[in-house]
Structure formats: structure tokens, C-alpha cells
Coordinates of C-alpha atoms in Angstrom, one line a residue:
Chain L
M6 CA 106.5 131.2 179.3
R7 CA 104.3 134.1 178.0
E8 CA 100.9 134.6 179.6
G9 CA 98.3 132.5 177.9
I10 CA 100.7 131.0 175.4
V11 CA 100.9 127.3 175.4
R12 CA 104.4 125.9 175.0
I13 CA 104.7 122.5 173.5
G14 CA 107.9 120.4 173.3
V15 CA 108.1 117.8 170.6
V16 CA 110.3 114.7 170.9
A17 CA 110.6 111.5 168.9
P18 CA 111.2 108.5 171.2
A19 CA 110.6 106.1 168.2
S20 CA 111.1 106.9 164.5
R21 CA 112.3 110.2 163.1
I22 CA 110.4 113.0 161.3
D23 CA 111.4 115.3 158.5
V24 CA 112.0 119.0 159.2
S25 CA 109.1 119.7 156.7
V26 CA 106.7 118.1 159.2
A27 CA 107.9 120.5 161.9
D28 CA 107.5 123.5 159.6
R29 CA 104.0 122.6 158.5
V30 CA 102.8 121.9 162.0
A31 CA 104.2 125.1 163.3
A32 CA 102.6 127.0 160.4
L33 CA 99.2 125.3 161.1
G34 CA 99.5 126.4 164.7
R35 CA 100.0 130.0 163.7
R36 CA 97.2 129.9 161.2
L37 CA 94.7 128.3 163.6
Y38 CA 95.5 130.5 166.6
P39 CA 96.7 133.8 165.2
D40 CA 96.1 135.6 168.5
H41 CA 97.6 133.0 170.8
S42 CA 99.7 130.8 168.6
P43 CA 101.2 127.9 170.6
E44 CA 104.9 127.9 170.8
I45 CA 105.8 124.5 169.3
V46 CA 109.4 123.6 169.9
F47 CA 110.7 120.6 167.9
H48 CA 113.7 119.2 169.8
P49 CA 116.6 118.7 167.3
Q50 CA 116.5 115.0 168.3
C51 CA 113.4 114.6 166.2
F52 CA 115.5 114.8 163.1
L53 CA 118.3 112.5 164.1
S54 CA 118.8 109.2 162.5
S55 CA 120.3 106.0 163.9
G56 CA 119.2 102.9 162.1
H57 CA 115.5 102.5 162.7
F58 CA 115.4 105.3 165.2
A59 CA 115.4 109.1 165.6
G60 CA 118.9 108.9 167.2
D61 CA 120.3 106.2 169.4
D62 CA 118.6 105.1 172.6
E63 CA 120.6 107.5 174.7
A64 CA 119.9 110.6 172.5
R65 CA 116.2 109.8 172.5
A66 CA 116.0 109.3 176.3
R67 CA 117.9 112.5 176.9
A68 CA 115.7 114.5 174.7
F69 CA 112.6 113.1 176.3
L70 CA 113.9 113.9 179.8
E71 CA 114.9 117.4 178.7
V72 CA 111.4 118.3 177.6
A73 CA 109.5 116.3 180.3
N74 CA 111.5 117.8 183.1
D75 CA 111.5 121.4 181.8
D76 CA 108.7 123.3 183.6
S77 CA 108.7 125.9 180.8
F78 CA 106.9 123.3 178.6
D79 CA 103.2 122.7 179.2
A80 CA 103.0 119.6 177.0
L81 CA 105.2 116.9 175.6
W82 CA 104.0 115.9 172.1
F83 CA 105.2 112.7 170.6
A84 CA 106.4 113.5 167.0
R85 CA 105.3 110.1 165.6
G86 CA 105.1 106.4 166.2
G87 CA 107.0 103.8 164.3
Y88 CA 108.9 101.8 166.7
G89 CA 111.3 102.4 169.6
A90 CA 109.8 104.1 172.7
C91 CA 110.2 100.9 174.7
R92 CA 113.9 101.1 174.2
L93 CA 114.1 104.3 176.3
G94 CA 114.0 101.8 179.1
E95 CA 113.2 101.4 182.7
P96 CA 115.7 104.0 183.9
L97 CA 113.6 106.7 182.2
L98 CA 110.6 106.7 184.4
P99 CA 112.5 107.2 187.7
A100 CA 114.4 110.1 186.2
L101 CA 111.2 112.2 185.7
T102 CA 110.8 115.1 188.1
A103 CA 107.8 117.0 189.5
A104 CA 107.8 119.2 186.4
A105 CA 107.2 116.1 184.3
R106 CA 104.3 115.1 186.4
E107 CA 102.4 118.4 185.7
K108 CA 102.6 118.0 181.9
T109 CA 100.2 116.9 179.2
Y110 CA 101.6 114.0 177.1
L111 CA 100.0 113.4 173.7
G112 CA 100.6 110.6 171.2
Y113 CA 99.5 107.1 170.2
S114 CA 100.7 103.9 168.5
D115 CA 104.3 103.2 169.6
A116 CA 104.1 106.1 172.0
G117 CA 101.7 103.9 174.0
F118 CA 104.7 102.3 175.7
L119 CA 105.6 105.6 177.4
L120 CA 102.0 106.7 177.9
A121 CA 101.4 103.5 179.7
G122 CA 104.5 103.9 181.9
L123 CA 103.6 107.5 182.7
Y124 CA 100.0 106.5 183.5
R125 CA 101.3 103.7 185.7
Q126 CA 103.2 106.4 187.7
G127 CA 99.9 108.3 188.2
F128 CA 100.7 111.2 185.8
P129 CA 97.4 113.0 185.3
G130 CA 97.9 114.4 181.8
V131 CA 98.4 111.2 179.7
T132 CA 96.5 111.4 176.5
H133 CA 95.9 109.4 173.3
G134 CA 95.7 111.5 170.2
P135 CA 97.1 112.7 166.9
M136 CA 100.8 113.5 166.5
P137 CA 102.7 116.0 164.2
A138 CA 103.6 113.2 161.7
D139 CA 99.8 112.8 161.0
I140 CA 100.1 115.9 158.9
N141 CA 101.6 113.7 156.2
R142 CA 98.3 111.8 155.8
P143 CA 95.9 113.0 153.1
G144 CA 93.7 115.6 155.0
G145 CA 96.1 115.2 157.9
E146 CA 95.7 118.9 159.0
T147 CA 92.4 117.8 160.4
A148 CA 94.0 115.4 162.8
V149 CA 96.8 117.8 163.8
A150 CA 94.3 120.6 164.3
R151 CA 92.4 118.3 166.7
A152 CA 95.5 117.7 168.7
L153 CA 96.2 121.4 168.8
A154 CA 92.7 122.1 169.9
F155 CA 93.3 119.8 172.8
L156 CA 96.8 121.1 173.6
V157 CA 95.8 124.8 173.3
D158 CA 92.2 124.8 174.5
G159 CA 91.7 121.5 176.2
A160 CA 89.2 120.3 173.7
A161 CA 88.5 116.6 173.6
D162 CA 85.7 114.1 172.8
R163 CA 85.0 112.0 175.8
P164 CA 81.6 110.5 176.0
E165 CA 82.8 108.0 178.7
S166 CA 81.7 108.4 182.3
A167 CA 84.1 105.6 183.3
P168 CA 87.8 106.2 183.2
A169 CA 89.3 105.4 179.8
A170 CA 92.5 104.5 178.1
A171 CA 93.4 103.9 174.5
F172 CA 96.1 101.7 173.0
N173 CA 97.4 100.1 169.9
I174 CA 96.6 96.4 170.4
T175 CA 100.2 95.1 169.6
I176 CA 101.8 97.7 171.8
L177 CA 99.6 96.9 174.8
S178 CA 100.2 93.2 174.3
H179 CA 104.0 93.8 174.3
L180 CA 104.0 95.8 177.6
L181 CA 101.9 93.5 179.7
G182 CA 103.8 92.3 182.7
T183 CA 106.6 94.8 182.2
P184 CA 107.3 97.9 184.3
F185 CA 105.3 99.9 181.8
E186 CA 102.0 98.2 182.4
P187 CA 99.4 100.5 184.0
D188 CA 96.5 99.5 186.2
L189 CA 93.5 99.6 183.9
S190 CA 91.0 98.2 186.4
G191 CA 87.6 99.7 185.7
H192 CA 88.7 101.4 182.6
V193 CA 87.0 101.5 179.2
L194 CA 89.8 100.1 177.1
M195 CA 89.9 101.4 173.6
L196 CA 92.0 99.4 171.1
E197 CA 93.1 100.0 167.6
E198 CA 95.5 98.4 165.1
V199 CA 97.2 99.0 161.8
S200 CA 99.1 96.9 159.3
E201 CA 98.7 93.6 161.2
H202 CA 97.2 90.4 159.8
L203 CA 93.9 89.3 161.2
Y204 CA 95.6 86.2 162.7
A205 CA 98.0 88.5 164.5
I206 CA 95.2 90.7 165.8
D207 CA 93.5 87.5 167.0
R208 CA 96.6 86.3 168.7
A209 CA 97.2 89.7 170.4
L210 CA 93.6 89.8 171.6
F211 CA 94.0 86.3 173.0
H212 CA 97.0 87.6 174.9
L213 CA 95.3 90.7 176.2
T214 CA 92.0 89.1 177.2
S215 CA 93.7 86.1 178.8
T216 CA 95.7 88.3 181.1
P217 CA 94.2 88.6 184.6
S218 CA 95.0 92.3 184.9
I219 CA 93.2 93.1 181.6
R220 CA 90.2 91.1 182.7
R221 CA 89.6 93.8 185.3
V222 CA 88.8 96.5 182.7
A223 CA 85.2 97.8 182.6
G224 CA 85.0 96.7 178.9
I225 CA 86.6 96.9 175.5
K226 CA 85.8 99.3 172.6
L227 CA 87.3 98.4 169.3
G228 CA 88.8 101.3 167.3
R229 CA 89.6 101.0 163.6
C230 CA 91.9 98.2 162.4
S231 CA 93.3 99.5 159.1
D232 CA 95.7 98.4 156.3
I233 CA 95.2 94.8 157.3
P234 CA 97.3 92.6 154.9
P235 CA 95.5 89.7 153.2
N236 CA 95.2 86.6 155.3
Q237 CA 96.3 83.3 153.7
P238 CA 93.8 81.6 153.8
D239 CA 90.9 84.0 154.5
F240 CA 90.7 84.3 158.3
G241 CA 87.0 83.7 158.5
Q242 CA 86.2 86.5 161.0
N243 CA 86.7 90.3 160.7
A244 CA 88.3 92.4 163.4
E245 CA 85.1 93.2 165.2
E246 CA 84.0 89.5 165.2
I247 CA 87.5 88.7 166.6
A248 CA 87.1 91.3 169.4
R249 CA 83.6 90.0 170.2
H250 CA 85.0 86.4 170.3
W251 CA 87.7 87.1 172.8
C252 CA 85.4 89.4 175.0
A253 CA 82.9 86.5 175.1
V254 CA 85.6 84.0 176.0
S255 CA 87.1 86.1 178.7
G256 CA 83.9 87.6 180.1
I257 CA 85.1 91.2 179.4
P258 CA 82.1 93.3 178.2
Y259 CA 82.3 94.3 174.6
L260 CA 81.2 97.9 174.4
G261 CA 81.1 98.6 170.7
R262 CA 83.3 100.7 168.5
A263 CA 85.8 103.5 169.5
D264 CA 86.5 106.4 167.2
I265 CA 90.3 105.9 167.2
G266 CA 92.8 104.5 164.7
H267 CA 95.7 105.3 162.5
D268 CA 93.9 107.9 160.5
I269 CA 92.8 111.5 160.4
D270 CA 89.6 110.8 162.4
N271 CA 91.6 109.5 165.4
K272 CA 90.1 111.2 168.4
V273 CA 91.7 112.6 171.6
V274 CA 91.3 110.3 174.6
P275 CA 92.6 111.6 177.9
F276 CA 93.5 108.6 180.1
G277 CA 91.6 108.2 183.3
R278 CA 88.5 110.0 184.5
W279 CA 87.4 112.8 182.2
R280 CA 87.8 116.3 183.4
V281 CA 88.4 119.6 181.7
R282 CA 92.1 120.3 181.5
R283 CA 93.9 123.2 180.1
S284 CA 97.6 123.2 179.5
S285 CA 97.9 127.0 180.0
Chain Y
M5 CA 99.2 48.7 170.9
R6 CA 101.6 46.0 169.5
E7 CA 104.7 45.2 171.5
G8 CA 107.6 47.5 170.6
I9 CA 105.6 49.5 168.1
V10 CA 105.3 53.2 168.8
R11 CA 101.8 54.6 168.2
I12 CA 101.8 58.3 167.3
G13 CA 98.6 60.4 167.0
V14 CA 98.8 63.5 164.9
V15 CA 96.4 66.5 165.4
A16 CA 96.4 70.0 164.0
P17 CA 95.5 72.6 166.7
A18 CA 96.4 75.5 164.4
S19 CA 96.5 75.4 160.5
R20 CA 95.5 72.4 158.4
I21 CA 97.7 70.0 156.4
D22 CA 97.1 68.2 153.1
V23 CA 96.5 64.4 153.0
S24 CA 99.7 64.2 150.9
V25 CA 101.7 65.2 154.0
A26 CA 100.2 62.4 155.9
D27 CA 101.0 59.9 153.2
R28 CA 104.6 61.0 152.8
V29 CA 105.3 61.0 156.5
A30 CA 103.7 57.6 157.0
A31 CA 105.8 56.2 154.0
L32 CA 108.9 57.7 155.5
G33 CA 108.2 56.0 158.8
R34 CA 107.9 52.6 157.1
R35 CA 111.0 53.2 155.1
L36 CA 113.2 54.3 158.0
Y37 CA 111.9 51.6 160.4
P38 CA 111.0 48.6 158.3
D39 CA 111.2 46.2 161.3
H40 CA 109.3 48.3 163.8
S41 CA 107.5 51.0 161.8
P42 CA 105.7 53.5 164.0
E43 CA 102.0 53.5 163.7
I44 CA 101.3 57.1 162.7
V45 CA 97.6 58.0 163.0
F46 CA 96.6 61.3 161.4
H47 CA 93.3 62.4 163.1
P48 CA 90.8 63.4 160.3
Q49 CA 90.7 66.8 162.0
C50 CA 94.1 67.5 160.4
F51 CA 92.4 67.9 157.0
L52 CA 89.4 70.0 158.0
S53 CA 89.2 73.6 157.0
S54 CA 87.4 76.5 158.8
G55 CA 88.7 79.9 157.8
H56 CA 92.3 80.1 159.0
F57 CA 92.1 76.9 160.9
A58 CA 92.1 73.1 160.6
G59 CA 88.4 73.0 161.6
D60 CA 86.7 75.2 164.1
D61 CA 87.9 75.7 167.7
E62 CA 85.6 73.0 169.0
A63 CA 86.7 70.4 166.4
R64 CA 90.4 71.1 167.0
A65 CA 90.0 70.9 170.8
R66 CA 88.0 67.7 170.6
A67 CA 90.6 66.0 168.4
F68 CA 93.4 67.1 170.7
L69 CA 91.7 65.7 173.7
E70 CA 90.8 62.4 171.9
V71 CA 94.4 61.8 171.1
A72 CA 95.9 63.2 174.3
N73 CA 93.5 61.2 176.6
D74 CA 93.8 57.9 174.6
D75 CA 96.3 55.7 176.4
S76 CA 96.9 53.6 173.2
F77 CA 98.9 56.5 171.8
D78 CA 102.5 57.0 173.0
A79 CA 102.8 60.4 171.5
L80 CA 100.9 63.4 170.3
W81 CA 102.6 65.0 167.3
F82 CA 101.5 68.5 166.2
A83 CA 100.9 68.4 162.4
R84 CA 102.1 71.9 161.8
G85 CA 102.2 75.4 163.2
G86 CA 100.6 78.4 161.4
Y87 CA 98.2 79.9 163.9
G88 CA 95.5 78.8 166.2
A89 CA 96.6 76.6 169.2
C90 CA 95.8 79.4 171.7
R91 CA 92.2 79.3 170.6
L92 CA 91.8 75.8 172.0
G93 CA 91.5 77.7 175.2
E94 CA 91.8 77.5 178.9
P95 CA 89.1 74.7 179.3
L96 CA 91.4 72.3 177.4
L97 CA 94.1 71.9 180.0
P98 CA 91.8 70.8 182.9
A99 CA 90.2 68.3 180.6
L100 CA 93.4 66.3 180.2
T101 CA 93.5 62.9 182.0
A102 CA 96.3 60.7 183.5
A103 CA 96.8 59.2 180.0
A104 CA 97.6 62.6 178.6
R105 CA 100.3 63.2 181.3
E106 CA 102.2 60.1 180.2
K107 CA 102.5 61.1 176.6
T108 CA 105.3 62.7 174.5
Y109 CA 104.2 65.9 172.8
L110 CA 106.3 67.1 169.9
G111 CA 106.0 70.3 167.9
Y112 CA 107.2 73.9 167.7
S113 CA 106.2 77.4 166.5
D114 CA 102.5 78.0 167.2
A115 CA 102.3 74.7 169.0
G116 CA 104.4 76.4 171.6
F117 CA 101.1 77.8 173.1
L118 CA 100.1 74.3 174.1
L119 CA 103.6 72.9 174.8
A120 CA 103.9 75.8 177.3
G121 CA 100.5 75.0 178.9
L122 CA 101.3 71.3 179.2
Y123 CA 104.8 72.1 180.7
R124 CA 103.1 74.5 183.1
Q125 CA 101.0 71.5 184.3
G126 CA 104.2 69.5 184.9
F127 CA 103.8 67.1 182.0
P128 CA 107.2 65.4 181.6
G129 CA 107.2 64.7 177.8
V130 CA 106.9 68.2 176.4
T131 CA 109.3 68.6 173.4
H132 CA 110.2 71.1 170.8
G133 CA 111.0 69.6 167.4
P134 CA 110.0 69.0 163.8
M135 CA 106.5 68.4 162.7
P136 CA 104.9 66.4 159.8
A137 CA 104.4 69.6 157.7
D138 CA 108.2 70.1 157.7
I139 CA 108.3 67.4 155.0
N140 CA 107.2 70.1 152.6
R141 CA 110.5 72.0 153.0
P142 CA 113.2 71.2 150.5
G143 CA 115.1 68.4 152.1
G144 CA 112.4 68.2 154.7
E145 CA 112.6 64.4 155.1
T146 CA 115.8 65.1 157.2
A147 CA 113.7 67.1 159.7
V148 CA 110.9 64.6 159.9
A149 CA 113.3 61.7 160.2
R150 CA 114.9 63.5 163.2
A151 CA 111.4 63.8 164.8
L152 CA 110.8 60.1 164.2
A153 CA 114.1 59.1 165.6
F154 CA 113.1 60.9 168.8
L155 CA 109.5 59.5 168.8
V156 CA 110.6 55.9 167.9
D157 CA 114.0 55.6 169.6
G158 CA 114.2 58.6 172.0
A159 CA 117.1 60.2 170.1
A160 CA 117.6 63.9 170.8
D161 CA 120.5 66.4 170.8
R162 CA 120.7 67.9 174.3
P163 CA 124.1 69.4 175.2
E164 CA 122.5 71.3 178.1
S165 CA 123.0 70.3 181.7
A166 CA 120.5 72.9 182.9
P167 CA 116.8 72.3 182.1
A168 CA 115.9 73.7 178.7
A169 CA 112.9 75.0 176.9
A170 CA 112.5 76.2 173.3
F171 CA 110.0 78.7 171.9
N172 CA 109.2 80.9 169.0
I173 CA 109.8 84.5 170.2
T174 CA 106.4 85.9 169.2
I175 CA 104.5 82.9 170.6
L176 CA 106.2 83.1 174.0
S177 CA 105.7 86.9 174.1
H178 CA 101.9 86.3 173.5
L179 CA 101.5 83.8 176.3
L180 CA 103.3 85.7 179.1
G181 CA 100.9 86.3 181.9
T182 CA 98.2 83.9 180.6
P183 CA 97.3 80.5 182.0
F184 CA 99.6 79.0 179.4
E185 CA 102.8 80.5 180.9
P186 CA 105.1 77.9 182.4
D187 CA 107.7 78.5 185.1
L188 CA 111.0 78.8 183.2
S189 CA 113.1 79.7 186.2
G190 CA 116.6 78.3 185.9
H191 CA 116.0 77.1 182.3
V192 CA 118.2 77.7 179.3
L193 CA 115.6 79.4 177.1
M194 CA 116.1 78.8 173.4
L195 CA 114.3 81.3 171.1
E196 CA 113.8 81.3 167.3
E197 CA 111.7 83.4 164.9
V198 CA 110.5 83.4 161.3
S199 CA 109.0 86.0 159.0
E200 CA 109.0 88.9 161.5
H201 CA 110.6 92.3 160.9
L202 CA 113.7 93.1 163.0
Y203 CA 111.8 95.8 164.8
A204 CA 109.1 93.3 165.8
I205 CA 111.8 90.9 167.0
D206 CA 113.3 93.7 169.0
R207 CA 109.9 94.6 170.5
A208 CA 109.1 91.0 171.4
L209 CA 112.5 90.6 173.0
F210 CA 111.9 93.8 175.0
H211 CA 108.7 92.2 176.2
L212 CA 110.3 88.9 177.1
T213 CA 113.3 90.3 178.9
S214 CA 111.4 93.0 180.7
T215 CA 109.1 90.4 182.3
P216 CA 110.1 89.5 185.8
S217 CA 109.3 85.8 185.3
I218 CA 111.6 85.5 182.3
R219 CA 114.4 87.3 184.1
R220 CA 114.6 84.2 186.2
V221 CA 115.9 82.0 183.3
A222 CA 119.4 80.7 183.4
G223 CA 120.1 82.4 180.1
I224 CA 119.0 82.8 176.5
K225 CA 120.3 81.1 173.4
L226 CA 119.2 82.5 170.1
G227 CA 118.1 80.1 167.4
R228 CA 117.8 81.1 163.8
C229 CA 115.6 84.1 162.8
S230 CA 114.8 83.4 159.2
D231 CA 112.8 85.0 156.3
I232 CA 113.1 88.4 158.0
P233 CA 111.3 91.0 155.8
P234 CA 113.3 94.1 154.9
N235 CA 113.2 96.8 157.6
Q236 CA 112.4 100.3 156.5
P237 CA 114.8 102.0 157.2
D238 CA 117.6 99.5 157.9
F239 CA 117.3 98.5 161.5
G240 CA 120.9 99.0 162.4
Q241 CA 121.3 95.7 164.3
N242 CA 121.0 92.1 163.3
A243 CA 119.0 89.5 165.3
E244 CA 121.9 88.4 167.4
E245 CA 122.9 92.0 168.3
I246 CA 119.3 92.6 169.3
A247 CA 119.3 89.5 171.6
R248 CA 122.6 90.6 173.1
H249 CA 121.2 94.1 173.7
W250 CA 118.2 93.0 175.6
C251 CA 120.2 90.4 177.6
A252 CA 122.6 93.1 178.6
V253 CA 119.8 95.5 179.5
S254 CA 117.9 92.9 181.6
G255 CA 120.9 91.1 183.2
I256 CA 119.9 87.8 181.6
P257 CA 123.0 85.8 180.5
Y258 CA 123.4 85.5 176.7
L259 CA 124.6 82.0 176.1
G260 CA 125.2 82.0 172.3
R261 CA 123.3 80.3 169.5
A262 CA 120.8 77.5 169.6
D263 CA 120.4 75.0 166.7
I264 CA 116.7 75.6 166.3
G265 CA 114.5 77.4 163.8
H266 CA 111.9 77.2 161.0
D267 CA 114.1 74.9 158.8
I268 CA 115.2 71.3 158.3
D269 CA 118.1 71.6 160.8
N270 CA 115.6 72.4 163.7
K271 CA 116.7 70.2 166.6
V272 CA 114.7 68.2 169.1
V273 CA 114.7 69.9 172.5
P274 CA 113.0 68.0 175.3
F275 CA 111.7 70.6 177.9
G276 CA 113.1 70.3 181.4
R277 CA 116.0 68.4 182.6
W278 CA 117.5 66.1 180.0
R279 CA 117.0 62.4 180.5
V280 CA 116.7 59.5 178.1
R281 CA 113.0 58.9 177.2
R282 CA 111.5 56.2 175.1
S283 CA 108.0 56.4 174.0
S284 CA 107.6 52.6 173.8

């Protein structure tokens, strides 16, 4: 590790990315930080393909552990979401070493399965934020640049004084009660969603807000719910009305909107209590 | 209540039905049982409309309680699935009286939220099986006739010696950890799905099989998973391979296929230990 140079390992525990994503993200890093370009190492596993996944479960778990347990990396960056991080399984977390605990972890969406599991273990560097694959969105360099600003310089937007956590609604719903579920007591819980029907958002928020452990959060902030397919018939409430409904039913404070979502404006949210962190 | 005549109350805690469904189901009952036609009372709430639902949450909860707590009804039959039973909420269950406990409850899919909650309370007549709206399927009279044979004559297919329970995968996933979750220890758990991507089935089965309470079931039988939208890319495993995968990972015995699903062959599965029950 060269002095002052951040070393970032990228792995894909869910769906694969193209090599072109790696090339463009690396080029952006050099352009934005000409004097101290981050070293962004895309693990070859990112480009594997096995059905739905970026390589089979074993290949993805091995790549994750190789980067997480390598103390020459300052950060582990999730290449993209999609689906599949939960399949890396319960044996993954106990296999993490002290080097893994010191790292920054950055991702969102399906990556939330592992972010949750790491946060449950008390890892201090768990963070919601943009991923390399976001460069494929129109204007996506903005999102990736925000992630790099965090990884290289520790920049993040965090207006919260309470500890925070950010999740995709469906992902958090599917990890409740499993060995991945973190203790979110007292946290501002930010939630976002993409490509789910309003009835499915309603159902998942029923699940979250009816779960005793989630009722201990300080409150819920709703991020953006985008690409919602048409409901048949019209649902009768929009996403924010749904969130307000379930907060009222469950007694969880509704704290307004969060600036997160599956888009280029998706902000960096370090889990836990906010403090300045630098990876290097 | 006339001697030997079964009285069935139909309510719609989720989505609405057309009056034509009620007419056709009632006519089928008269045709199949000319000498002892069941009295099938469709609560007017079945035909209400409020956004996604058959009336607002309060109207649906009130109708459910009116039928459940009325001792002149032998059975409460869920009109259809769709979405919405979970919104009837936690106050519903404590409002049920002794008359409600004596009843047969028949439905599946979204109705599973309430079937689960009733079973959790120790209600003995909780049953998975066809609903009036199934008459809209091609050949749907077969399914509705099967439900009527159970409601009128207590007929059901139950090869299990262990206690059983049957659920839609997504519904069960969304009630884990909530006040609706029943104790399924030692049960043969039958699971079916409709209109979900394979990746979503995989994710929900991760959730189910990673939950300690579900790991106490006697085993899982997979029902039919139908109308699966194309996976992008091809998932690489079919629904049964997915079920076998998660059973192997979690140590839950995989017990083969169950004859349930969103179709006209969907069998009647009384929850709990099998015994002959007659509603009248």
C-alpha cells in the first residue's frame, strides 16, 4: 500500500458486471484524483457468470473473503446489486478476520444482506452508497464520483445526529430474523425501493413495522421508490402515504424523506453514529 | 341454522370479487348438494371497492369479525386472495370470540396472513384450500367443488401423519416475526408460489429457511410455482432445485412435492394434525 493511496477491492456477491464498467470507473478515479488516484482492483470474480450470478456461490464467497481479509485493501466496494448476496451464506461471517473488521464496505440494494450481517458483527465501516455499476445510469458518473469522494476523502452527507442505517425495503424484509439481522434499536432507518408494485411495498412495510425489533428504531425516513410497475387496480395510496400508514399503525415515528434510492442522487450513509472516517 | 345444513359466510379481507362469482358459486352449491345445499352467504363487503382492496381496512375488518363471531355460521370462507389481509391488523385477533374459535376457515394465498394468525391462536379449523374466486379459472368448478366437499362433508386429502400447514412462500416470508407467525415446529410445511421471479422465490426461501423458528419444521414439501416471469439472465435452477438447495443448506428435510398451488388442482390441507371434521 503506497502512502496516501487508497486501495479499493471490488467484488460482486450478487450479479455480474461488464469489464467496461471496471474500465470506466478506474478511468474516472484517475481523472478525479490525478495526484492521488485510488487503486481500484476489480476481482476477476466480478466478470464471472453462473446463471443469475457473478460466478457460483463458492466463487463469490471466496472472492469476498479474499478482499475482505486482505489488509492491503482499505475498502471493499460492492460492484452492483441484482440478487445473490444472501447466498454467500452464514459460514461467510465467521470466516472474516481482523483485517476485515478494519475495512470500509460500500454498497446498497442487494448488498444490504451483507452490510446488515457485517453491521450485526459490529464492523465500524459499513456504508450505504453508490456502486461501480451505477456508472451505467444516465449521468451515473455523478453517483460513482460521490462514492469515490467517500472512499478516497471520507466525504459523506450525514445530517443525522442519531445513528443511521439505510436499506432496500425488500432486502431488509427478507433478512429479518436471520443471522444477518443487525440491531437497529435507536437508529434512523432509511428505506428505499425499486421496481416493486405498491402492494408489495405495502406488504413489506407491514412486515418491517410489525416486527418487534424494528419497532425499536428511532424512526423511519422514506427514500425514493422508483420504477414502480402499475398497480391493478390503482392502489389508492402512494409510497409515502403507505409509509406514513404503517408508521402510524406501529407507533414508529415517521421522519420524512431520505435522499437515497436507485438513482444517481443516492447519497452515502455510513451506518451507525456519524464520525469522520478516512480509509487511508 | 337448519338441521344438517351447513352455513358458510364469505368475506374478502384482501381484493374484491364480482357479484357473478357469488352467483355461480351459490348455484354450484345447489347443483352439487340438491338435498342439503349449503347456505352460502356472501357478505356485501366482498363487492366493495377501495383502491386495491374490497373496501377500506375498517370495512374489511368489520365484515371479518361479523362472520367470524356469528355462531350461526359454521365456516368462514375467504372470497379470494390478491393482497390486503395483513392490513386487518393486530387488533383483529384479540376481537375474536368463542364462536370464532369453533369455525372452519378456508382460503389460501394472501389469506395465509389470517390463517397463520388464527392458527397461532390455537384455532382448530384453519384450512388451506380453494376459494370462491377460483371459479373464474378455466375448469374452476372443480376447485370450488373440492372446497365445498370439505365445507359440507369434511372431505380432504391428507396423506400426512405429521401435522401440516400450507402457505404461499411470499406470504409466509412476510409474516415471520410478526404477531401472525404460528408455531410450525414439527409440521410438514407445504409451500407454493405464483407470479414471482425465480430470484424472488430463491430470496424468500433463503428467508424462510434461515429463520430459526422455520428450521424446527419436520420438513418442506414444494407445491406448484406457476406463472413465473422470465428471469434475466436465466436463473440456472428451477423452483424445485432452489427448494432442495435451501433445505440442504439449512438442514431442513426436503420431502418432495405437495399437490397445492394457484390452480384448480389445489388441494384442501387442514392445518395441524389430521382428523375428520364436519362443519355441521
